[in-house]
Tab-separated table of C-alpha atoms in Angstrom:
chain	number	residue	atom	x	y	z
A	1	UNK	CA	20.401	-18.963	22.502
A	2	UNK	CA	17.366	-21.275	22.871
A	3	UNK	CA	13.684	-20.492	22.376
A	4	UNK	CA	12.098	-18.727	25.171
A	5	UNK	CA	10.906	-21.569	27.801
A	6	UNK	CA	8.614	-19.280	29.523
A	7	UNK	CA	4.709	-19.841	29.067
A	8	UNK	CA	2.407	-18.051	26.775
A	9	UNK	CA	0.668	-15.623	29.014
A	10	UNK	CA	-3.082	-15.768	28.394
A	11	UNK	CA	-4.600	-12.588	26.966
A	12	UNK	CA	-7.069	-10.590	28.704
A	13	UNK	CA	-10.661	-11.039	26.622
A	14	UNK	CA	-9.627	-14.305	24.629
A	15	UNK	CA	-10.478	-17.881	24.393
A	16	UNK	CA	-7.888	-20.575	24.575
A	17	UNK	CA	-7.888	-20.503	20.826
A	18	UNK	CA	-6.737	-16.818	20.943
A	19	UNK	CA	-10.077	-15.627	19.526
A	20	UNK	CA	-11.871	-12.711	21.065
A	21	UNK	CA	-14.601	-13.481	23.471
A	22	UNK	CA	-18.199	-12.031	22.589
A	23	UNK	CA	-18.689	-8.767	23.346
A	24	UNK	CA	-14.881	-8.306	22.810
A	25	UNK	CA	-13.248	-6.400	19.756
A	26	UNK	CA	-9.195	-5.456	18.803
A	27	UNK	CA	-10.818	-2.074	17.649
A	28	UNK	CA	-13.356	-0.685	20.688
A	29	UNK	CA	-13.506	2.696	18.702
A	30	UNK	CA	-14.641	1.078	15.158
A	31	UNK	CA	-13.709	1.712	11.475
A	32	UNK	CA	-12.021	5.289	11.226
A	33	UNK	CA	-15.005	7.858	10.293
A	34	UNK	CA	-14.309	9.496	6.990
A	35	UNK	CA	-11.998	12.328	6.301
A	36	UNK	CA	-9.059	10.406	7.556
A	37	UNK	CA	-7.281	9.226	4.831
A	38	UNK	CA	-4.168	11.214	3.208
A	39	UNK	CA	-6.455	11.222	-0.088
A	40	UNK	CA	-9.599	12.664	1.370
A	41	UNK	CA	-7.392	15.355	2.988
A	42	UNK	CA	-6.197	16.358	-0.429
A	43	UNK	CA	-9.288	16.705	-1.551
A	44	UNK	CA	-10.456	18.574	0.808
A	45	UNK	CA	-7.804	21.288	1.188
A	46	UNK	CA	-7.264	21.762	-2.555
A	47	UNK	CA	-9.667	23.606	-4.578
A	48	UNK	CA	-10.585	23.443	-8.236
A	49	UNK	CA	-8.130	26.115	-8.926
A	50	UNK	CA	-5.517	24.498	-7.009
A	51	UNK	CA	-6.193	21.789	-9.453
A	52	UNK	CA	-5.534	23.357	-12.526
A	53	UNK	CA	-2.465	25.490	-10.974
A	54	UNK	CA	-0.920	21.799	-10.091
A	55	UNK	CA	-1.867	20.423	-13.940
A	56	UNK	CA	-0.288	23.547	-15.743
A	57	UNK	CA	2.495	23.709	-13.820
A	58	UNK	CA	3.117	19.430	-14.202
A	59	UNK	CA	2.033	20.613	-17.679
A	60	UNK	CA	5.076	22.874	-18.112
A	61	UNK	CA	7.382	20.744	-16.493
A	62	UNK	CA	6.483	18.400	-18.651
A	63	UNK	CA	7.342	20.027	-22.150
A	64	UNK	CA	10.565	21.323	-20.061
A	65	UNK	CA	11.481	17.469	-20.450
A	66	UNK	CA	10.764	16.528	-16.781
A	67	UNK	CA	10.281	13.068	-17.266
A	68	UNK	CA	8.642	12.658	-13.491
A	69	UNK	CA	6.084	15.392	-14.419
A	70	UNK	CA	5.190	13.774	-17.686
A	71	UNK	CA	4.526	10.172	-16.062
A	72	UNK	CA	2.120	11.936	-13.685
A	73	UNK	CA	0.248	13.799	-16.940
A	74	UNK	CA	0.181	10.727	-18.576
A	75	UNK	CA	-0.802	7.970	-15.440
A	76	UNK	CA	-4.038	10.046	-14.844
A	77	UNK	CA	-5.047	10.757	-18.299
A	78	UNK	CA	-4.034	7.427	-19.752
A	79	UNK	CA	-3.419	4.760	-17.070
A	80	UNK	CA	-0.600	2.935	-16.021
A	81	UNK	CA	0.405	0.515	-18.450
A	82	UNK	CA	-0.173	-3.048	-18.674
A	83	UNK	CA	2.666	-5.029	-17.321
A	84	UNK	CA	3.525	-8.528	-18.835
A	85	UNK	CA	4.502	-10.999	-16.673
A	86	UNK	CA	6.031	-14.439	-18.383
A	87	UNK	CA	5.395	-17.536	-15.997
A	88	UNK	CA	7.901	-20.253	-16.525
A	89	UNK	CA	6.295	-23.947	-16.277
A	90	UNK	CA	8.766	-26.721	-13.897
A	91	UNK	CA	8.639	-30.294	-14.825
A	92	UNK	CA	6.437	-32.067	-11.852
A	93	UNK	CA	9.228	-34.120	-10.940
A	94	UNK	CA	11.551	-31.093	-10.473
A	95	UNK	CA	11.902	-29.956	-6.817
A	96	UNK	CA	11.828	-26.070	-6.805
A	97	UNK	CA	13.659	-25.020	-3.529
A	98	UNK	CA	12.903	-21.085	-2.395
């Protein structure tokens, strides 16, 4: 079936360019205050000898050949690795369709 035919209803607190009027925000409350996020939970509800528990025991996995354990170990202690990425040049007058 067809595109919908019926008008764009105006929304409440906009201009006709769909921009918020002054005094006028998408987010009344603001920025989330801090705490929120997953991370800062974490941090907050695992102690320093949580910590090392959660190390030694990725630790042991680890030498127990758990591959998943070992990538954790070794993202935090030596970063992620660099990953190459070859770019392939077009000729200009080729037409690249995507």
């Amino acid at each position: 079936m067809g595109m919908n035919s019926d008008p764009i209803k105006p929304v409440e607190n906009r201009n006709s360019k769909g921009q918020f009027t002054p005094g006028n925000n998408a987010n009344p409350n603001g920025r989330p205050k801090a705490g929120t996020s997953i991370a800062e939970r974490i941090r907050a509800a695992l102690s320093e000898d949580d910590w090392t528990a959660i190390i030694a025991k990725a630790t042991e996995q680890a030498m127990a050949g758990d591959k998943a354990a070992r990538d954790f170990l070794l993202d935090r202690t030596e970063g992620k690795p660099n990953q190459k990425i070859d770019i392939t040049e077009h000729d200009p007058d080729e037409v690249i369709e995507i």
